[in-house]
PDB file of C-alpha atoms in Angstrom:
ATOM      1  CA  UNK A   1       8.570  -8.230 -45.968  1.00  0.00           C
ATOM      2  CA  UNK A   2       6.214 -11.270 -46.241  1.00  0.00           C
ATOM      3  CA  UNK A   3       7.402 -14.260 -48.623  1.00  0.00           C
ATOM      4  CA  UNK A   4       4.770 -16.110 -50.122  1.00  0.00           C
ATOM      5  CA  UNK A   5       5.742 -19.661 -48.957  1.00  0.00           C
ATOM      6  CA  UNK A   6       5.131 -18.968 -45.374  1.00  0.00           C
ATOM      7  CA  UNK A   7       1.624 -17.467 -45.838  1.00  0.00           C
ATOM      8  CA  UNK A   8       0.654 -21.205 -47.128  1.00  0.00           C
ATOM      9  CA  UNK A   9       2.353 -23.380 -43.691  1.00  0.00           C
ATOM     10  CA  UNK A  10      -0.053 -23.556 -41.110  1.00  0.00           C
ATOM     11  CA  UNK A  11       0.832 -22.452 -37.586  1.00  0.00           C
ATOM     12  CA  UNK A  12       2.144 -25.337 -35.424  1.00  0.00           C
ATOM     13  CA  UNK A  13      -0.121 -25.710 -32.457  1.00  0.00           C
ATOM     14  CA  UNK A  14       1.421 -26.313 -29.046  1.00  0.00           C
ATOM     15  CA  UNK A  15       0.219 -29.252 -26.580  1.00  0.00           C
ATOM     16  CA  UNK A  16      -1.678 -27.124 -24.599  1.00  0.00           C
ATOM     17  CA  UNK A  17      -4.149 -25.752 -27.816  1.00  0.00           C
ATOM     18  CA  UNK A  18      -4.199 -29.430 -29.518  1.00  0.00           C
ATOM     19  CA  UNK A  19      -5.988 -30.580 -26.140  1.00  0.00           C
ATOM     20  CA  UNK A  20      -8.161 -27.609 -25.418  1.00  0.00           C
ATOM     21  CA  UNK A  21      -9.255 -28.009 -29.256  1.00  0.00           C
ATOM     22  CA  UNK A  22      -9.882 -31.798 -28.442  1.00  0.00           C
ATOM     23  CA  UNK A  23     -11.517 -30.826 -25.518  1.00  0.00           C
ATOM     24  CA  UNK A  24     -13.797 -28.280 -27.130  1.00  0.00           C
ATOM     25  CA  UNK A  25     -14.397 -31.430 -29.777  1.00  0.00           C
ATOM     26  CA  UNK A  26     -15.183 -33.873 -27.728  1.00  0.00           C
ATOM     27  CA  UNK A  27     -17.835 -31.485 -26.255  1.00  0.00           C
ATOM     28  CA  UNK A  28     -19.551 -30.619 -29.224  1.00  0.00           C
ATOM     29  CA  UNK A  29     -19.022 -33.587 -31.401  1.00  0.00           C
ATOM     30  CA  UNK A  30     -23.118 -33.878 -33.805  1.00  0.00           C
ATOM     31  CA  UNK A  31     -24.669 -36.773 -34.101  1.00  0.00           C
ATOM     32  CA  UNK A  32     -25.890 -40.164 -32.615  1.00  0.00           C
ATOM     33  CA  UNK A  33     -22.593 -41.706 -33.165  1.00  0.00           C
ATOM     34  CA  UNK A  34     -21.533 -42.774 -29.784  1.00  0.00           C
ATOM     35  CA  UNK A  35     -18.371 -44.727 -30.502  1.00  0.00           C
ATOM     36  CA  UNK A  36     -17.303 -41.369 -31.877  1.00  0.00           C
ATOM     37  CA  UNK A  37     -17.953 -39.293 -29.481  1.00  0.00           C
ATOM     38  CA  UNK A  38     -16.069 -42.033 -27.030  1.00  0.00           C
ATOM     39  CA  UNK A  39     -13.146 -42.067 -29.205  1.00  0.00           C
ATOM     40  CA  UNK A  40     -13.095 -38.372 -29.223  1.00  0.00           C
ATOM     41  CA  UNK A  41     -13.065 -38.434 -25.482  1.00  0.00           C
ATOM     42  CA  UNK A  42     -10.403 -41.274 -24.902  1.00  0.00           C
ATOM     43  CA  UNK A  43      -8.515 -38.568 -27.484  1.00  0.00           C
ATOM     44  CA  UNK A  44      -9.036 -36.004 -25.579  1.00  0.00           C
ATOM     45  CA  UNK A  45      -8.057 -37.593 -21.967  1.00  0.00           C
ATOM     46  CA  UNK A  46      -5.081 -39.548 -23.176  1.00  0.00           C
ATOM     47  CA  UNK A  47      -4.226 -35.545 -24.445  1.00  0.00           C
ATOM     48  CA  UNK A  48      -4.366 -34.134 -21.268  1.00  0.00           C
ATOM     49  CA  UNK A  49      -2.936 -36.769 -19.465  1.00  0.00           C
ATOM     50  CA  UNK A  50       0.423 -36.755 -21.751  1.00  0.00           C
ATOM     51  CA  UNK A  51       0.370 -32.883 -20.646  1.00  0.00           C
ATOM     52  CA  UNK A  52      -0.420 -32.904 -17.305  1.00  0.00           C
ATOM     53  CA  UNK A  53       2.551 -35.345 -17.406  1.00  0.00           C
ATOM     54  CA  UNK A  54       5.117 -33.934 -19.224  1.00  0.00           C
ATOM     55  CA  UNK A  55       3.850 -30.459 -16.828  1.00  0.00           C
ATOM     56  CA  UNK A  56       4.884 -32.587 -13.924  1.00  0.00           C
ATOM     57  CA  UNK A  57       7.833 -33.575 -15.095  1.00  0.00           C
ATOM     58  CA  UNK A  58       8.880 -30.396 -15.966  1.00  0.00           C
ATOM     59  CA  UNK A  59       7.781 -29.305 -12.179  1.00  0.00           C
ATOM     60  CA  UNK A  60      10.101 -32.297 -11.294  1.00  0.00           C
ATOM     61  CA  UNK A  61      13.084 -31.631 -13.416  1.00  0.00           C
ATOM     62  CA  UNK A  62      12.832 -27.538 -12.149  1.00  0.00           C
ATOM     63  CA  UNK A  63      12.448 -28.688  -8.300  1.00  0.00           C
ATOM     64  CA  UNK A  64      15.766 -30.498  -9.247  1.00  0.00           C
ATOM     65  CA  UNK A  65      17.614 -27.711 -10.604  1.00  0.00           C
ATOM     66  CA  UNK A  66      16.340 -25.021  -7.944  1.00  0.00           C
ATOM     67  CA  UNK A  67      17.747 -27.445  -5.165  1.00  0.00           C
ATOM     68  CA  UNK A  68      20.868 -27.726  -7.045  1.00  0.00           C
ATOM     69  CA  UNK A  69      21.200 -24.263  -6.971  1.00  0.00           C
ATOM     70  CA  UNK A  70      20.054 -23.705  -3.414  1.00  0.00           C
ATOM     71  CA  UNK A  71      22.750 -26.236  -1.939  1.00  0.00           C
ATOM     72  CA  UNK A  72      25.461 -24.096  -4.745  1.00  0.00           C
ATOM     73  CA  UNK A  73      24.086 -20.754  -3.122  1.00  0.00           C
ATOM     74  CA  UNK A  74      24.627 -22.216   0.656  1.00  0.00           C
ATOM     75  CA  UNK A  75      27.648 -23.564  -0.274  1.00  0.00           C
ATOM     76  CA  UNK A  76      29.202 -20.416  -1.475  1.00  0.00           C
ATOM     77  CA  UNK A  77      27.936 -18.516   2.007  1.00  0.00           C
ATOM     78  CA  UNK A  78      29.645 -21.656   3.877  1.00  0.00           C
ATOM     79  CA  UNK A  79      32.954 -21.226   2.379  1.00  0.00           C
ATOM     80  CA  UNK A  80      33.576 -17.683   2.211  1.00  0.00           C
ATOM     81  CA  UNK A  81      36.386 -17.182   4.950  1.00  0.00           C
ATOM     82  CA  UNK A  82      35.248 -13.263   5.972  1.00  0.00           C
ATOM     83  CA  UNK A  83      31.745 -14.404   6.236  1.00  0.00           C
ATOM     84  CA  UNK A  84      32.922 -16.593   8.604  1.00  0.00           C
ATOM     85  CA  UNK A  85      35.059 -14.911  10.555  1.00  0.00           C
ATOM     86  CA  UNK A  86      32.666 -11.981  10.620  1.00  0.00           C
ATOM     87  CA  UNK A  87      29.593 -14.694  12.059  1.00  0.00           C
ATOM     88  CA  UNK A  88      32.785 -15.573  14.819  1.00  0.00           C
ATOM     89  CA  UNK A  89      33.248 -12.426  15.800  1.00  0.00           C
ATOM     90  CA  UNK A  90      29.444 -11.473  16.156  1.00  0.00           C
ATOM     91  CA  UNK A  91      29.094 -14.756  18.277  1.00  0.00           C
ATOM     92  CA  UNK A  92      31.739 -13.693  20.793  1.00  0.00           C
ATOM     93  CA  UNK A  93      29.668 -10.180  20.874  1.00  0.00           C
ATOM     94  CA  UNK A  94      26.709 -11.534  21.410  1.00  0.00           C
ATOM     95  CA  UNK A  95      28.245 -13.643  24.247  1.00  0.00           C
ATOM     96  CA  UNK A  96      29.192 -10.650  25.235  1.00  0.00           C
ATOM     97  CA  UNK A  97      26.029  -8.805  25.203  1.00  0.00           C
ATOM     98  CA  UNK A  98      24.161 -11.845  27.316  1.00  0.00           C
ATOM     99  CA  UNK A  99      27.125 -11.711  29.888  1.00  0.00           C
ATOM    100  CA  UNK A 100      26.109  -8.134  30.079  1.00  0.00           C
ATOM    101  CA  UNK A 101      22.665  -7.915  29.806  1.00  0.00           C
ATOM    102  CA  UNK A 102      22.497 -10.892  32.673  1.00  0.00           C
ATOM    103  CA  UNK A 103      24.894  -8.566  35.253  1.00  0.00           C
ATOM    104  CA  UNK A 104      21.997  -5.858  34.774  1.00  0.00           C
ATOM    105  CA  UNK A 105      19.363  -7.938  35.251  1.00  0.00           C
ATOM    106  CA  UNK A 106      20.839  -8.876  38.870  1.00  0.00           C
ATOM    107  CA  UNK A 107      21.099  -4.959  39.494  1.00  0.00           C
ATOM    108  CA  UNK A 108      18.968  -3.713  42.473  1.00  0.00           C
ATOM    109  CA  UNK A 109      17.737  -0.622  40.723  1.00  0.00           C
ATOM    110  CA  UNK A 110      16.682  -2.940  37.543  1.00  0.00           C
ATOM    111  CA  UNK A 111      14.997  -5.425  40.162  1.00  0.00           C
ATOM    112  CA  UNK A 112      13.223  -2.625  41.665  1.00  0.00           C
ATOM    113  CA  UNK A 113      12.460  -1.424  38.260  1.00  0.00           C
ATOM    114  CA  UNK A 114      10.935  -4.864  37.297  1.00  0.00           C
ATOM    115  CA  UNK A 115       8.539  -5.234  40.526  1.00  0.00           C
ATOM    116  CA  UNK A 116       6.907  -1.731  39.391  1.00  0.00           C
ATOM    117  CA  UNK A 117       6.111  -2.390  36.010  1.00  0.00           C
ATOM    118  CA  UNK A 118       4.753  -5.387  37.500  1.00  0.00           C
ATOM    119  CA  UNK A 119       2.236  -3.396  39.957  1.00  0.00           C
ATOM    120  CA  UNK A 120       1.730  -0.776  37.759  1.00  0.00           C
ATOM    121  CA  UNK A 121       0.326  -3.781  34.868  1.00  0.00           C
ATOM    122  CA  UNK A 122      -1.877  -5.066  37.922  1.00  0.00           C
ATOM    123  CA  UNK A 123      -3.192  -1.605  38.498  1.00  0.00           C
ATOM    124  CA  UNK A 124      -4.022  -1.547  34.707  1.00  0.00           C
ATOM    125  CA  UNK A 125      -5.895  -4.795  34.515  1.00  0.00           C
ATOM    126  CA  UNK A 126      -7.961  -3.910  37.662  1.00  0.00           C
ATOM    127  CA  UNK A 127      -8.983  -0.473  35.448  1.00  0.00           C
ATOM    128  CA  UNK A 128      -9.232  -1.863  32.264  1.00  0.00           C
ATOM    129  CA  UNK A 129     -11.852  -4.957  34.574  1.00  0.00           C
ATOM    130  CA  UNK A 130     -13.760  -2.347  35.502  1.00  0.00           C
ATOM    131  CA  UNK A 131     -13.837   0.390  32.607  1.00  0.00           C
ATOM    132  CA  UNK A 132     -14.989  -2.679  30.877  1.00  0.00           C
ATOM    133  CA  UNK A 133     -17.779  -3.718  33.308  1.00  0.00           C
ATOM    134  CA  UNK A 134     -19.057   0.495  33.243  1.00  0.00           C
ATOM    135  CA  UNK A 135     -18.451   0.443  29.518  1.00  0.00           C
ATOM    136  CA  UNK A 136     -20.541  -2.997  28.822  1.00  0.00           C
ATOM    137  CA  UNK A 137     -23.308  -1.627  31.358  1.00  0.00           C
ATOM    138  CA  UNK A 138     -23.488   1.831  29.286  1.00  0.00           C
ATOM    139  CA  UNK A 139     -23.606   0.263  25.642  1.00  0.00           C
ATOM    140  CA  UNK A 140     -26.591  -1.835  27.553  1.00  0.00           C
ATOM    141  CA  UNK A 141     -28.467   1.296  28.664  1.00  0.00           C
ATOM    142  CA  UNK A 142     -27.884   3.455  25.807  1.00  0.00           C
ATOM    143  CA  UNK A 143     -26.800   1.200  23.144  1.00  0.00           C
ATOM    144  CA  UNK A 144     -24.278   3.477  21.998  1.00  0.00           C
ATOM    145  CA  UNK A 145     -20.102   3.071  21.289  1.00  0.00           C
ATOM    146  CA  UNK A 146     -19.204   6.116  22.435  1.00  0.00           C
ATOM    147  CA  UNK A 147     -20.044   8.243  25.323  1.00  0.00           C
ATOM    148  CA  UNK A 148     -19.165  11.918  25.638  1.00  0.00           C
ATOM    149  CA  UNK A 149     -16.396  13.746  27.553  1.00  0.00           C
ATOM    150  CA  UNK A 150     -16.614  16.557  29.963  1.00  0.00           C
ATOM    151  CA  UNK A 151     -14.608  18.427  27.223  1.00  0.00           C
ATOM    152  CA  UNK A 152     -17.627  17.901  25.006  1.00  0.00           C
ATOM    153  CA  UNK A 153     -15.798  15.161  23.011  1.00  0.00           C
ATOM    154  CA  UNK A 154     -16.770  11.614  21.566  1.00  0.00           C
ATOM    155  CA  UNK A 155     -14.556   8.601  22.547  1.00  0.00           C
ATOM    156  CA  UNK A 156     -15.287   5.468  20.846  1.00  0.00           C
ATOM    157  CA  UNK A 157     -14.988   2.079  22.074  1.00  0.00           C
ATOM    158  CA  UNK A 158     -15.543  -1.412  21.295  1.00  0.00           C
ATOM    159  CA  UNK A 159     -17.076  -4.533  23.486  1.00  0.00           C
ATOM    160  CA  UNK A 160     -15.103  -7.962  22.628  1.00  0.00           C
ATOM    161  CA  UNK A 161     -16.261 -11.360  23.959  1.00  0.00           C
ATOM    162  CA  UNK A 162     -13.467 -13.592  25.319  1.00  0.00           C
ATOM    163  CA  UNK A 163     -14.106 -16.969  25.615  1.00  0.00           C
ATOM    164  CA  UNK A 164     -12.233 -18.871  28.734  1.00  0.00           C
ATOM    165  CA  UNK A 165     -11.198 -22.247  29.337  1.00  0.00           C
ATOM    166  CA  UNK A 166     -13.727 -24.863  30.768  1.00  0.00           C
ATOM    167  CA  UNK A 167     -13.397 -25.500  34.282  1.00  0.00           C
ATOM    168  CA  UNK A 168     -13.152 -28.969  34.577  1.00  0.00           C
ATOM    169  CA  UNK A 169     -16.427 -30.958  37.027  1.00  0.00           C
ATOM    170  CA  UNK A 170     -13.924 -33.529  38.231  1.00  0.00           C
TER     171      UNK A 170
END
């Protein structure tokens, strides 16, 4: 139900419309008056600046609280007593897990293990040298990005550019 009295009391306008309305003002003031149309714009800047500042203060005043709250929130984690002893105990496991993890690294068959992997990734660039030297000559003759299997499939491929380091003339 509407009461009469309220229908009358204009709407109160926040900061935010009273300088875009200036601002819309100051644009489109009529007339040769120019001191007006300066007024209207000192109006409208002195507007905007009182709300750009009290929108950074606000930003201020909520950077504030959020770092209150951060150093509360870090505080609590500090000084809960089974957090901590749970972080102590997964220290002394992870201690535990290096000690471990260093004993198999000193293992013959994980040595042996290591020096493969290391040919076999030599073997691999040496293909992947010269796949990419026969691939880069076939786009070149053919300019295609694919070429066709014996199975009577398509596979696709791509041709990057890598840039290397200068070699210094020194």
């Amino acid at each position: 139900m509407t009461d009469d009295k309220t229908k009358n009391i204009p709407e109160e306008k926040s900061g935010e419309d009273m300088a875009m309305d200036a601002l819309a003002q100051a644009t489109h003031v009529g007339g040769d008056d120019e001191v007006a149309k300066s007024n209207k714009v000192a109006e409208t800047l002195t507007t905007l600046q009182n709300l750009i500042e009290r929108h950074a203060l606000d930003m201020e005043e909520l950077r504030k609280q959020m770092k209150e709250k951060r150093e509360s929130l870090r505080s609590f984690f500090e000084n809960d007593t089974a957090l901590g002893e749970a972080q102590a105990e997964a220290e002394v496991f992870t201690t535990k897990m290096k000690e471990r993890k260093s004993q198999l690294q000193s293992d013959p068959q994980v040595t042996s293990l290591k020096i493969q992997i290391g040919e076999l990734r030599e073997q691999q660039k040496e293909i992947e040298e010269t796949l990419s030297n026969h691939l880069i000559n076939y786009h070149s003759l053919t300019n295609s990005r694919s070429f066709d299997t014996s199975e009577g499939d398509q596979w696709d491929f791509s041709i990057r550019a890598k840039i290397r380091p200068r070699k210094n003339s020194a």
